[in-house]
Amino acid sequence: MDIVNFFETLSGKWFSQRTVHNLASQSSQAGQSNLLIEFLPATDSDLAQACAPLGHDPSHIACGLRIHQDSQIEGETQKIEGTALMVVMTPTDAGAGTLVQAASSSPALQGNYRVEDDVLTIVTPTDAGQIEERLWFANPNLRMRTSVLKTGDGVQMASFCSEIRMGAAKAAA
């Protein structure tokens, strides 16, 4: 499966159940999210706008996603809501490439992706270290997602999400 096909399969309404484990404090926290994921073609103007601060040529955009998130973390009273964009730049012949992640509440991040054996791996450097995320499908309506935050001291946080497709995304008007 190539990256554009993989991103197309991510489109839809999803319910996510997440557990995050902080290795330093030996604590865990659970959370739930409702996600609405919209597939965006390479020509979507929001994708070009998200890539502009990082100097990417819009003609190299392969596709993208708009992700609306409504989350609740166990023990917290306030919900987390937001929208983010993921922009996939055209992959190399080996199926790897650059991925831009942009949210209105933070500066754009740039990482790398690859799809191998129908598993998407995204590696994103951050101020704290590096986040490595993996996504794969157990079946068309059930996907799994793991992430690990690695710092110079080793792995600091790990998370696991199981996500159930609740329906197809509504077509843009």
PDB file of C-alpha atoms in Angstrom:
ATOM      1  CA  MET A   1       0.000   0.000   0.000  1.00  0.00           C
ATOM      2  CA  ASP A   2       1.409   3.424  -0.869  1.00  0.00           C
ATOM      3  CA  ILE A   3       1.124   6.496   1.348  1.00  0.00           C
ATOM      4  CA  VAL A   4      -1.794   8.085  -0.554  1.00  0.00           C
ATOM      5  CA  ASN A   5      -3.828   4.854  -0.311  1.00  0.00           C
ATOM      6  CA  PHE A   6      -2.913   4.553   3.368  1.00  0.00           C
ATOM      7  CA  PHE A   7      -4.094   8.125   4.075  1.00  0.00           C
ATOM      8  CA  GLU A   8      -7.328   7.496   2.152  1.00  0.00           C
ATOM      9  CA  THR A   9      -8.068   4.528   4.439  1.00  0.00           C
ATOM     10  CA  LEU A  10      -7.636   6.779   7.511  1.00  0.00           C
ATOM     11  CA  SER A  11     -10.593   8.924   6.467  1.00  0.00           C
ATOM     12  CA  GLY A  12     -13.720   8.624   8.609  1.00  0.00           C
ATOM     13  CA  LYS A  13     -15.140   9.035  12.099  1.00  0.00           C
ATOM     14  CA  TRP A  14     -13.159   7.158  14.735  1.00  0.00           C
ATOM     15  CA  PHE A  15     -13.453   6.416  18.443  1.00  0.00           C
ATOM     16  CA  SER A  16     -10.040   6.119  20.077  1.00  0.00           C
ATOM     17  CA  GLN A  17      -9.191   4.521  23.430  1.00  0.00           C
ATOM     18  CA  ARG A  18      -5.683   5.481  24.575  1.00  0.00           C
ATOM     19  CA  THR A  19      -3.344   4.514  27.397  1.00  0.00           C
ATOM     20  CA  VAL A  20      -0.187   6.545  28.029  1.00  0.00           C
ATOM     21  CA  HIS A  21       2.578   5.236  30.261  1.00  0.00           C
ATOM     22  CA  ASN A  22       5.173   7.647  31.703  1.00  0.00           C
ATOM     23  CA  LEU A  23       8.244   5.507  32.359  1.00  0.00           C
ATOM     24  CA  ALA A  24      10.001   8.098  34.557  1.00  0.00           C
ATOM     25  CA  SER A  25       7.136   8.367  37.061  1.00  0.00           C
ATOM     26  CA  GLN A  26       5.849   4.826  36.479  1.00  0.00           C
ATOM     27  CA  SER A  27       2.342   6.213  36.026  1.00  0.00           C
ATOM     28  CA  SER A  28      -0.337   5.503  33.443  1.00  0.00           C
ATOM     29  CA  GLN A  29      -3.257   7.555  32.211  1.00  0.00           C
ATOM     30  CA  ALA A  30      -6.181   6.598  29.996  1.00  0.00           C
ATOM     31  CA  GLY A  31      -8.147   8.753  27.612  1.00  0.00           C
ATOM     32  CA  GLN A  32     -10.774   8.664  24.910  1.00  0.00           C
ATOM     33  CA  SER A  33     -11.110  10.671  21.710  1.00  0.00           C
ATOM     34  CA  ASN A  34     -13.597  11.189  18.951  1.00  0.00           C
ATOM     35  CA  LEU A  35     -11.763  11.860  15.703  1.00  0.00           C
ATOM     36  CA  LEU A  36     -13.088  13.096  12.386  1.00  0.00           C
ATOM     37  CA  ILE A  37     -10.450  12.564   9.730  1.00  0.00           C
ATOM     38  CA  GLU A  38     -10.853  14.076   6.277  1.00  0.00           C
ATOM     39  CA  PHE A  39      -8.649  13.046   3.348  1.00  0.00           C
ATOM     40  CA  LEU A  40      -7.370  16.084   1.424  1.00  0.00           C
ATOM     41  CA  PRO A  41      -6.083  15.973  -2.177  1.00  0.00           C
ATOM     42  CA  ALA A  42      -2.686  17.454  -3.018  1.00  0.00           C
ATOM     43  CA  THR A  43      -4.386  20.545  -4.474  1.00  0.00           C
ATOM     44  CA  ASP A  44      -6.045  21.594  -1.179  1.00  0.00           C
ATOM     45  CA  SER A  45      -4.898  25.153  -0.392  1.00  0.00           C
ATOM     46  CA  ASP A  46      -4.688  24.486   3.371  1.00  0.00           C
ATOM     47  CA  LEU A  47      -1.938  21.928   2.739  1.00  0.00           C
ATOM     48  CA  ALA A  48       0.197  24.414   0.802  1.00  0.00           C
ATOM     49  CA  GLN A  49      -0.361  27.014   3.519  1.00  0.00           C
ATOM     50  CA  ALA A  50       0.776  24.566   6.230  1.00  0.00           C
ATOM     51  CA  CYS A  51       3.981  23.802   4.313  1.00  0.00           C
ATOM     52  CA  ALA A  52       4.888  27.399   3.490  1.00  0.00           C
ATOM     53  CA  PRO A  53       6.643  28.218   6.817  1.00  0.00           C
ATOM     54  CA  LEU A  54       8.955  25.231   6.281  1.00  0.00           C
ATOM     55  CA  GLY A  55       9.743  26.200   2.667  1.00  0.00           C
ATOM     56  CA  HIS A  56       8.222  23.158   0.939  1.00  0.00           C
ATOM     57  CA  ASP A  57       7.238  23.442  -2.719  1.00  0.00           C
ATOM     58  CA  PRO A  58       3.438  22.887  -2.965  1.00  0.00           C
ATOM     59  CA  SER A  59       3.951  20.916  -6.187  1.00  0.00           C
ATOM     60  CA  HIS A  60       5.610  18.185  -4.073  1.00  0.00           C
ATOM     61  CA  ILE A  61       2.539  17.584  -1.894  1.00  0.00           C
ATOM     62  CA  ALA A  62       1.104  14.068  -2.329  1.00  0.00           C
ATOM     63  CA  CYS A  63      -1.988  14.415  -0.075  1.00  0.00           C
ATOM     64  CA  GLY A  64      -3.010  15.273   3.445  1.00  0.00           C
ATOM     65  CA  LEU A  65      -5.453  14.892   6.299  1.00  0.00           C
ATOM     66  CA  ARG A  66      -7.518  17.305   8.368  1.00  0.00           C
ATOM     67  CA  ILE A  67      -8.022  15.821  11.834  1.00  0.00           C
ATOM     68  CA  HIS A  68     -10.665  17.159  14.217  1.00  0.00           C
ATOM     69  CA  GLN A  69     -10.130  15.880  17.761  1.00  0.00           C
ATOM     70  CA  ASP A  70     -12.417  15.922  20.809  1.00  0.00           C
ATOM     71  CA  SER A  71     -10.655  14.179  23.715  1.00  0.00           C
ATOM     72  CA  GLN A  72     -11.178  13.490  27.397  1.00  0.00           C
ATOM     73  CA  ILE A  73      -8.314  12.379  29.640  1.00  0.00           C
ATOM     74  CA  GLU A  74      -9.123  10.275  32.699  1.00  0.00           C
ATOM     75  CA  GLY A  75      -9.150  12.432  35.839  1.00  0.00           C
ATOM     76  CA  GLU A  76      -9.310  15.719  33.893  1.00  0.00           C
ATOM     77  CA  THR A  77     -12.455  17.859  33.801  1.00  0.00           C
ATOM     78  CA  GLN A  78     -11.623  19.872  30.683  1.00  0.00           C
ATOM     79  CA  LYS A  79     -11.923  18.377  27.212  1.00  0.00           C
ATOM     80  CA  ILE A  80      -9.210  18.830  24.611  1.00  0.00           C
ATOM     81  CA  GLU A  81     -10.493  19.988  21.239  1.00  0.00           C
ATOM     82  CA  GLY A  82      -8.551  20.970  18.179  1.00  0.00           C
ATOM     83  CA  THR A  83      -7.866  20.608  14.496  1.00  0.00           C
ATOM     84  CA  ALA A  84      -4.585  19.662  12.866  1.00  0.00           C
ATOM     85  CA  LEU A  85      -3.284  19.043   9.377  1.00  0.00           C
ATOM     86  CA  MET A  86      -0.935  16.301   8.240  1.00  0.00           C
ATOM     87  CA  VAL A  87       0.743  16.942   4.894  1.00  0.00           C
ATOM     88  CA  VAL A  88       2.488  14.153   3.002  1.00  0.00           C
ATOM     89  CA  MET A  89       5.218  15.207   0.617  1.00  0.00           C
ATOM     90  CA  THR A  90       5.800  13.043  -2.463  1.00  0.00           C
ATOM     91  CA  PRO A  91       7.625   9.861  -1.441  1.00  0.00           C
ATOM     92  CA  THR A  92      10.932   8.617  -2.767  1.00  0.00           C
ATOM     93  CA  ASP A  93      11.039   5.461  -4.871  1.00  0.00           C
ATOM     94  CA  ALA A  94      11.624   3.557  -1.615  1.00  0.00           C
ATOM     95  CA  GLY A  95       8.235   4.740  -0.282  1.00  0.00           C
ATOM     96  CA  ALA A  96       9.614   7.136   2.348  1.00  0.00           C
ATOM     97  CA  GLY A  97       9.238  10.893   2.574  1.00  0.00           C
ATOM     98  CA  THR A  98       8.638  14.024   4.597  1.00  0.00           C
ATOM     99  CA  LEU A  99       5.528  14.624   6.689  1.00  0.00           C
ATOM    100  CA  VAL A 100       4.463  18.061   7.974  1.00  0.00           C
ATOM    101  CA  GLN A 101       2.158  18.295  11.008  1.00  0.00           C
ATOM    102  CA  ALA A 102       0.500  21.642  11.657  1.00  0.00           C
ATOM    103  CA  ALA A 103      -1.921  22.712  14.393  1.00  0.00           C
ATOM    104  CA  SER A 104      -3.138  26.227  15.107  1.00  0.00           C
ATOM    105  CA  SER A 105      -1.900  26.003  18.711  1.00  0.00           C
ATOM    106  CA  SER A 106       1.745  25.154  17.933  1.00  0.00           C
ATOM    107  CA  PRO A 107       4.431  25.610  15.277  1.00  0.00           C
ATOM    108  CA  ALA A 108       4.552  23.145  12.390  1.00  0.00           C
ATOM    109  CA  LEU A 109       6.629  20.008  12.918  1.00  0.00           C
ATOM    110  CA  GLN A 110       8.455  18.134  10.213  1.00  0.00           C
ATOM    111  CA  GLY A 111       9.251  14.462  10.325  1.00  0.00           C
ATOM    112  CA  ASN A 112       9.746  11.474   8.083  1.00  0.00           C
ATOM    113  CA  TYR A 113       7.437   8.624   7.161  1.00  0.00           C
ATOM    114  CA  ARG A 114       7.611   5.251   5.526  1.00  0.00           C
ATOM    115  CA  VAL A 115       5.077   2.546   4.750  1.00  0.00           C
ATOM    116  CA  GLU A 116       6.323  -1.030   5.035  1.00  0.00           C
ATOM    117  CA  ASP A 117       4.143  -4.132   5.148  1.00  0.00           C
ATOM    118  CA  ASP A 118       1.012  -1.936   5.477  1.00  0.00           C
ATOM    119  CA  VAL A 119       2.394  -0.227   8.606  1.00  0.00           C
ATOM    120  CA  LEU A 120       2.898   3.544   8.592  1.00  0.00           C
ATOM    121  CA  THR A 121       5.848   4.720  10.691  1.00  0.00           C
ATOM    122  CA  ILE A 122       6.294   8.438  11.422  1.00  0.00           C
ATOM    123  CA  VAL A 123       9.430   9.768  13.144  1.00  0.00           C
ATOM    124  CA  THR A 124       9.244  13.398  14.302  1.00  0.00           C
ATOM    125  CA  PRO A 125      12.024  15.305  16.066  1.00  0.00           C
ATOM    126  CA  THR A 126      10.788  17.636  18.853  1.00  0.00           C
ATOM    127  CA  ASP A 127      12.393  19.920  21.436  1.00  0.00           C
ATOM    128  CA  ALA A 128      12.073  17.083  23.962  1.00  0.00           C
ATOM    129  CA  GLY A 129      13.570  14.386  21.729  1.00  0.00           C
ATOM    130  CA  GLN A 130      11.961  12.235  19.052  1.00  0.00           C
ATOM    131  CA  ILE A 131       8.474  10.760  18.674  1.00  0.00           C
ATOM    132  CA  GLU A 132       8.111   7.489  16.796  1.00  0.00           C
ATOM    133  CA  GLU A 133       4.554   6.565  15.884  1.00  0.00           C
ATOM    134  CA  ARG A 134       3.240   3.447  14.128  1.00  0.00           C
ATOM    135  CA  LEU A 135      -0.236   2.908  12.655  1.00  0.00           C
ATOM    136  CA  TRP A 136      -1.699  -0.254  11.161  1.00  0.00           C
ATOM    137  CA  PHE A 137      -5.072  -1.849  10.516  1.00  0.00           C
ATOM    138  CA  ALA A 138      -6.232  -5.050  12.206  1.00  0.00           C
ATOM    139  CA  ASN A 139      -9.196  -4.897   9.799  1.00  0.00           C
ATOM    140  CA  PRO A 140     -10.747  -2.029   7.756  1.00  0.00           C
ATOM    141  CA  ASN A 141     -12.624  -0.662  10.791  1.00  0.00           C
ATOM    142  CA  LEU A 142     -10.057  -1.282  13.534  1.00  0.00           C
ATOM    143  CA  ARG A 143      -6.662   0.314  13.633  1.00  0.00           C
ATOM    144  CA  MET A 144      -3.866   0.266  16.156  1.00  0.00           C
ATOM    145  CA  ARG A 145      -1.497   3.106  16.957  1.00  0.00           C
ATOM    146  CA  THR A 146       1.580   3.191  19.172  1.00  0.00           C
ATOM    147  CA  SER A 147       3.900   6.055  19.976  1.00  0.00           C
ATOM    148  CA  VAL A 148       7.131   6.358  21.888  1.00  0.00           C
ATOM    149  CA  LEU A 149       8.860   9.554  23.071  1.00  0.00           C
ATOM    150  CA  LYS A 150      12.614   9.009  23.077  1.00  0.00           C
ATOM    151  CA  THR A 151      15.022  11.481  24.676  1.00  0.00           C
ATOM    152  CA  GLY A 152      18.763  11.397  25.259  1.00  0.00           C
ATOM    153  CA  ASP A 153      17.992   9.483  28.456  1.00  0.00           C
ATOM    154  CA  GLY A 154      16.075   6.767  26.608  1.00  0.00           C
ATOM    155  CA  VAL A 155      12.355   6.097  26.239  1.00  0.00           C
ATOM    156  CA  GLN A 156      10.293   8.449  28.440  1.00  0.00           C
ATOM    157  CA  MET A 157       6.679   7.810  27.380  1.00  0.00           C
ATOM    158  CA  ALA A 158       4.839   5.118  25.478  1.00  0.00           C
ATOM    159  CA  SER A 159       1.233   5.000  24.349  1.00  0.00           C
ATOM    160  CA  PHE A 160      -1.141   2.536  22.751  1.00  0.00           C
ATOM    161  CA  CYS A 161      -4.424   3.379  21.027  1.00  0.00           C
ATOM    162  CA  SER A 162      -7.087   1.113  19.632  1.00  0.00           C
ATOM    163  CA  GLU A 163      -9.356   2.977  17.245  1.00  0.00           C
ATOM    164  CA  ILE A 164     -12.726   1.875  15.910  1.00  0.00           C
ATOM    165  CA  ARG A 165     -14.242   3.364  12.767  1.00  0.00           C
ATOM    166  CA  MET A 166     -17.680   4.736  13.623  1.00  0.00           C
ATOM    167  CA  GLY A 167     -18.557   5.812  10.076  1.00  0.00           C
ATOM    168  CA  ALA A 168     -17.306   7.393   6.904  1.00  0.00           C
ATOM    169  CA  ALA A 169     -16.329  11.037   6.831  1.00  0.00           C
ATOM    170  CA  LYS A 170     -18.888  13.345   5.278  1.00  0.00           C
ATOM    171  CA  ALA A 171     -17.926  14.642   1.875  1.00  0.00           C
ATOM    172  CA  ALA A 172     -16.944  18.295   1.774  1.00  0.00           C
ATOM    173  CA  ALA A 173     -19.702  20.565   0.521  1.00  0.00           C
TER     174      ALA A 173
END
